[in-house]
CSV table of C-alpha atoms and ligand atoms in Angstrom, one decimal:
chain,number,residue,atom,x,y,z
A,238,MET,CA,0.0,0.0,0.0
A,239,THR,CA,1.4,3.4,-0.9
A,240,LEU,CA,1.2,6.0,1.8
A,241,LEU,CA,0.8,9.7,1.2
A,242,ALA,CA,2.8,12.2,3.4
A,243,PRO,CA,1.9,15.8,2.7
A,244,SER,CA,4.6,18.3,3.6
A,245,ILE,CA,3.3,21.2,5.6
A,246,LEU,CA,6.1,23.3,4.1
A,247,ALA,CA,3.5,24.1,1.4
A,248,ALA,CA,0.8,24.9,3.9
A,249,ASP,CA,-0.3,28.4,5.0
A,250,PHE,CA,2.2,29.1,7.8
A,251,SER,CA,-0.2,31.6,9.4
A,252,LYS,CA,-2.5,28.8,10.4
A,253,LEU,CA,-0.4,25.6,10.5
A,254,GLY,CA,-2.5,23.9,13.1
A,255,GLU,CA,-5.7,24.2,11.0
A,256,GLU,CA,-3.8,23.2,7.9
A,257,THR,CA,-2.3,20.1,9.6
A,258,ARG,CA,-5.8,19.0,10.7
A,259,ALA,CA,-7.3,19.7,7.3
A,260,ILE,CA,-4.8,17.7,5.3
A,261,ALA,CA,-5.1,14.9,7.8
A,262,GLN,CA,-8.8,14.8,7.5
A,263,ALA,CA,-8.5,15.0,3.7
A,264,GLY,CA,-6.8,11.6,3.7
A,265,ALA,CA,-3.1,12.1,4.5
A,266,ASP,CA,-1.5,9.0,6.0
A,267,TRP,CA,1.5,10.7,7.5
A,268,ILE,CA,2.4,14.4,8.1
A,269,HIS,CA,5.8,15.3,6.7
A,270,LEU,CA,7.6,18.2,8.5
A,271,ASP,CA,10.6,19.8,6.7
A,272,VAL,CA,13.1,21.3,9.1
A,273,MET,CA,15.7,23.6,7.4
A,274,ASP,CA,18.6,25.4,9.0
A,275,GLY,CA,19.9,27.9,6.3
A,276,HIS,CA,23.2,26.0,6.5
A,277,PHE,CA,22.8,22.4,5.2
A,278,VAL,CA,20.2,23.8,2.8
A,279,PRO,CA,19.7,27.4,1.6
A,280,ASN,CA,16.5,28.0,3.4
A,281,ILE,CA,15.1,28.2,7.0
A,282,SER,CA,11.7,26.7,8.0
A,283,PHE,CA,10.9,25.8,11.6
A,284,GLY,CA,12.2,23.8,14.6
A,285,PRO,CA,11.0,21.6,17.4
A,286,ALA,CA,8.8,24.3,19.0
A,287,VAL,CA,6.6,24.2,15.9
A,288,VAL,CA,6.5,20.4,15.8
A,289,LYS,CA,5.4,20.4,19.4
A,290,ALA,CA,2.7,23.1,18.8
A,291,LEU,CA,1.3,21.0,15.9
A,292,ARG,CA,1.3,17.7,17.8
A,293,PRO,CA,-2.2,18.1,19.3
A,294,TRP,CA,-3.8,18.8,15.9
A,295,THR,CA,-3.7,15.2,14.7
A,296,ASP,CA,-2.7,11.7,15.7
A,297,LYS,CA,-1.1,10.9,12.3
A,298,VAL,CA,2.5,9.8,12.2
A,299,PHE,CA,4.8,12.9,12.3
A,300,ASP,CA,7.5,12.2,9.7
A,301,VAL,CA,10.2,14.8,10.6
A,302,HIS,CA,12.8,15.4,7.8
A,303,LEU,CA,15.9,17.1,9.2
A,304,MET,CA,17.8,19.2,6.6
A,305,ILE,CA,20.1,20.4,9.3
A,306,ALA,CA,23.8,20.0,10.1
A,307,PRO,CA,24.7,19.1,12.7
A,308,ALA,CA,21.6,17.1,13.5
A,309,ASP,CA,22.7,15.3,16.6
A,310,PRO,CA,22.3,18.1,19.1
A,311,TYR,CA,18.6,18.4,18.2
A,312,LEU,CA,17.5,14.8,17.9
A,313,ALA,CA,16.2,14.6,21.5
A,314,ALA,CA,14.3,17.9,21.1
A,315,PHE,CA,12.4,16.6,18.0
A,316,ALA,CA,11.7,13.3,19.7
A,317,GLU,CA,10.2,15.2,22.8
A,318,ALA,CA,8.3,17.5,20.4
A,319,GLY,CA,6.3,14.5,19.1
A,320,ALA,CA,8.1,13.2,16.1
A,321,ASP,CA,7.4,9.5,15.3
A,322,ALA,CA,10.0,9.2,12.6
A,323,ILE,CA,13.2,11.3,12.4
A,324,THR,CA,15.2,11.3,9.1
A,325,VAL,CA,18.7,12.7,8.9
A,326,HIS,CA,20.7,13.2,5.7
A,327,VAL,CA,23.7,10.9,5.0
A,328,GLU,CA,25.5,14.0,3.7
A,329,ALA,CA,24.9,16.1,6.9
A,330,GLY,CA,27.9,15.0,8.9
A,331,PRO,CA,30.6,12.4,9.4
A,332,HIS,CA,28.6,10.4,12.0
A,333,ILE,CA,25.4,9.2,10.5
A,334,HIS,CA,25.7,5.8,12.2
A,335,ARG,CA,25.7,7.6,15.6
A,336,SER,CA,22.7,9.7,14.6
A,337,LEU,CA,20.7,6.7,13.6
A,338,GLN,CA,21.6,4.9,16.9
A,339,THR,CA,20.5,8.0,18.8
A,340,ILE,CA,17.1,8.1,17.0
A,341,ARG,CA,16.4,4.5,17.7
A,342,GLY,CA,17.6,5.0,21.3
A,343,LEU,CA,15.0,7.7,21.6
A,344,GLY,CA,12.4,5.1,20.6
A,345,LYS,CA,11.6,6.7,17.2
A,346,ARG,CA,11.8,5.3,13.6
A,347,ALA,CA,15.1,6.1,12.2
A,348,GLY,CA,15.3,7.5,8.6
A,349,VAL,CA,18.2,8.3,6.4
A,350,ALA,CA,17.9,10.7,3.4
A,351,LEU,CA,19.9,10.8,0.2
A,352,ASN,CA,20.4,13.9,-2.0
A,353,PRO,CA,20.0,13.5,-5.7
A,354,GLY,CA,23.8,13.6,-6.1
A,355,THR,CA,24.4,10.8,-3.6
A,356,LEU,CA,24.9,7.1,-4.6
A,357,ALA,CA,22.4,4.6,-3.1
A,358,SER,CA,25.5,2.6,-1.9
A,359,ALA,CA,26.2,5.3,0.7
A,360,ILE,CA,23.6,3.8,2.9
A,361,GLU,CA,24.4,0.1,2.4
A,362,PRO,CA,26.3,-0.1,5.7
A,363,LEU,CA,23.3,1.4,7.6
A,364,LEU,CA,20.6,-1.0,6.6
A,365,ASP,CA,20.3,-2.7,9.9
A,366,MET,CA,19.8,0.6,11.6
A,367,VAL,CA,17.1,2.2,9.5
A,368,ASP,CA,13.3,2.0,9.3
A,369,LEU,CA,13.0,4.5,6.4
A,370,VAL,CA,15.1,5.6,3.4
A,371,LEU,CA,14.1,8.9,2.0
A,372,VAL,CA,15.2,9.5,-1.6
A,373,MET,CA,15.3,13.2,-2.6
A,374,THR,CA,13.8,13.7,-6.0
A,375,VAL,CA,14.7,17.5,-5.9
A,376,ASN,CA,17.6,19.3,-4.3
A,377,PRO,CA,16.5,19.9,-0.8
A,378,GLY,CA,15.7,23.4,0.4
A,379,PHE,CA,12.5,24.5,-1.4
A,380,GLY,CA,9.1,23.3,-2.3
A,381,GLY,CA,7.7,23.6,-5.8
A,382,GLN,CA,10.7,22.4,-7.7
A,383,SER,CA,10.7,20.0,-10.7
A,384,PHE,CA,11.0,16.3,-10.2
A,385,ILE,CA,14.5,15.0,-11.0
A,386,HIS,CA,13.8,11.8,-13.1
A,387,SER,CA,17.2,10.3,-12.7
A,388,SER,CA,16.5,10.0,-8.9
A,389,LEU,CA,14.2,7.1,-9.8
A,390,GLU,CA,17.4,5.0,-10.5
A,391,THR,CA,18.3,5.6,-6.8
A,392,VAL,CA,14.9,4.6,-5.7
A,393,ALA,CA,15.2,1.3,-7.7
A,394,ARG,CA,18.6,0.6,-6.2
A,395,VAL,CA,17.4,1.3,-2.7
A,396,LYS,CA,14.5,-1.0,-3.4
A,397,ALA,CA,16.8,-3.8,-4.5
A,398,MET,CA,19.2,-3.2,-1.6
A,399,THR,CA,16.4,-3.4,1.0
A,400,ALA,CA,14.6,-6.5,-0.4
A,401,GLY,CA,13.4,-8.8,2.4
A,402,ARG,CA,13.7,-6.0,5.1
A,403,SER,CA,10.9,-4.0,6.5
A,404,ILE,CA,12.3,-0.6,5.5
A,405,ASP,CA,10.0,2.1,4.0
A,406,ILE,CA,11.2,4.0,1.0
A,407,SER,CA,9.9,7.5,0.6
A,408,VAL,CA,10.4,10.0,-2.3
A,409,ASP,CA,10.4,13.7,-1.6
A,410,GLY,CA,10.2,16.6,-4.1
A,411,GLY,CA,8.2,17.3,-7.2
A,412,ILE,CA,5.6,14.6,-6.5
A,413,THR,CA,2.4,15.2,-8.4
A,414,PRO,CA,-0.2,12.9,-10.0
A,415,GLU,CA,2.2,12.7,-13.0
A,416,THR,CA,5.3,11.7,-11.1
A,417,ALA,CA,3.6,9.6,-8.3
A,418,GLY,CA,3.2,6.6,-10.7
A,419,PRO,CA,6.8,6.4,-11.8
A,420,ALA,CA,8.0,6.9,-8.2
A,421,ALA,CA,5.8,4.1,-6.9
A,422,SER,CA,6.7,1.8,-9.7
A,423,ALA,CA,10.4,2.3,-9.0
A,424,GLY,CA,9.8,1.1,-5.4
A,425,ALA,CA,8.7,4.0,-3.2
A,426,ASN,CA,5.9,3.2,-0.8
A,427,ILE,CA,5.7,6.6,0.8
A,428,LEU,CA,5.1,9.7,-1.3
A,429,VAL,CA,5.9,13.1,0.2
A,430,ALA,CA,4.0,15.9,-1.6
A,431,GLY,CA,4.0,19.6,-0.7
A,432,SER,CA,2.7,21.8,-3.5
A,433,ALA,CA,0.6,19.2,-5.1
A,434,ALA,CA,-1.1,18.3,-1.8
A,435,PHE,CA,-1.8,21.9,-0.6
A,436,LYS,CA,-2.6,23.6,-3.9
A,437,GLY,CA,-5.9,25.5,-4.1
A,438,GLY,CA,-6.5,25.6,-0.3
A,439,PRO,CA,-8.5,23.4,2.1
A,440,THR,CA,-11.4,22.9,-0.2
A,441,GLN,CA,-9.1,21.1,-2.7
A,442,TYR,CA,-7.1,18.9,-0.3
A,443,GLU,CA,-9.3,15.8,-0.5
A,444,LYS,CA,-9.2,16.0,-4.3
A,445,ASN,CA,-5.4,16.6,-4.4
A,446,VAL,CA,-4.7,13.7,-2.0
A,447,ALA,CA,-6.9,11.4,-3.9
A,448,ALA,CA,-5.3,12.3,-7.3
A,449,ILE,CA,-1.8,11.5,-6.1
A,450,ARG,CA,-2.9,8.3,-4.4
A,451,GLU,CA,-4.9,7.1,-7.4
A,452,ALA,CA,-1.9,7.7,-9.7
A,453,ALA,CA,0.3,5.6,-7.5
A,454,GLN,CA,-2.3,2.9,-7.2
A,455,ALA,CA,-2.8,2.8,-11.0
A,456,ALA,CA,0.9,2.3,-11.4
A,457,THR,CA,1.3,-0.4,-8.8
A,458,GLY,CA,-2.0,-2.1,-8.3
A,459,ARG,CA,-4.3,-1.4,-5.3
A,460,ASP,CA,-2.3,-3.6,-3.0
A,461,GLY,CA,1.0,-1.9,-3.9
A,462,VAL,CA,2.3,-4.7,-6.0
A,463,ARG,CA,3.9,-3.6,-9.3
A,464,CYS,CA,2.0,-4.3,-12.4
B,759,DX5,C1,12.3,19.9,0.0
B,759,DX5,C2,11.4,19.2,1.0
B,759,DX5,C3,10.2,18.7,0.5
B,759,DX5,C4,9.3,19.7,-0.2
B,759,DX5,C5,8.4,19.0,-1.1
B,759,DX5,O1,13.5,20.3,0.5
B,759,DX5,O2,12.1,18.2,1.7
B,759,DX5,O3,9.5,17.9,1.4
B,759,DX5,O4,8.6,20.4,0.7
B,759,DX5,O5,7.7,20.0,-1.8
B,759,DX5,P1,7.1,19.8,-3.3
B,759,DX5,O6,6.2,18.6,-3.2
B,759,DX5,O7,6.5,21.1,-3.5
B,759,DX5,O8,8.3,19.6,-4.1
B,760,ZN,ZN1,11.0,16.7,3.0
């Protein structure tokens, strides 16, 4: 089954609580929270205080994507704020192994993210320590960018590498009803979508979520098996 994780980066920041609840009620499976530091990526978004403030608005899985370096000093704060999954970038520092150990030690799902320029093999030594691999399908930092098709090769490699393990594979960036199918076919079971999920405002959320989900299901079959 393909899950949809709308990114609140594309929501109306002046009413993030209402937006989070609205997208959850519109059929989101997880809520994706993009944390940016203006250092690892050229943009700044929000930190653990915002994650904590949003936690009461839904009981959906909070999928926190850290685009920050260093990440380690902040992992406990995000766990305490209510993250269910915490993803760190393999490019964000020399001690990714330690970061993943820390996340698991905090009792959270540990995720590792790969930028479009990073080989899938970079995470091979980490497979025993991760619950989620996030493949960036744009360069991280901004919503609304175009999907990088060559990233699908990375998704397929991660899929092959993780065969037989219970590791989720998510794709993040430029996911629309057009790109959801190819991403799901390549092996992604979690689709992160910002602009395509939130476009048009709350009255459109149910339609937006359904369009992305249906495109993924059309490409993979309703039970998530490739066809
Ligand atoms: C990019 C973020 C993404 C982004 C997706 O750095 O990690 O989650 O918000 O936004 P869209 O779907 O608009 O590309
Ligand atoms: Zn993200």
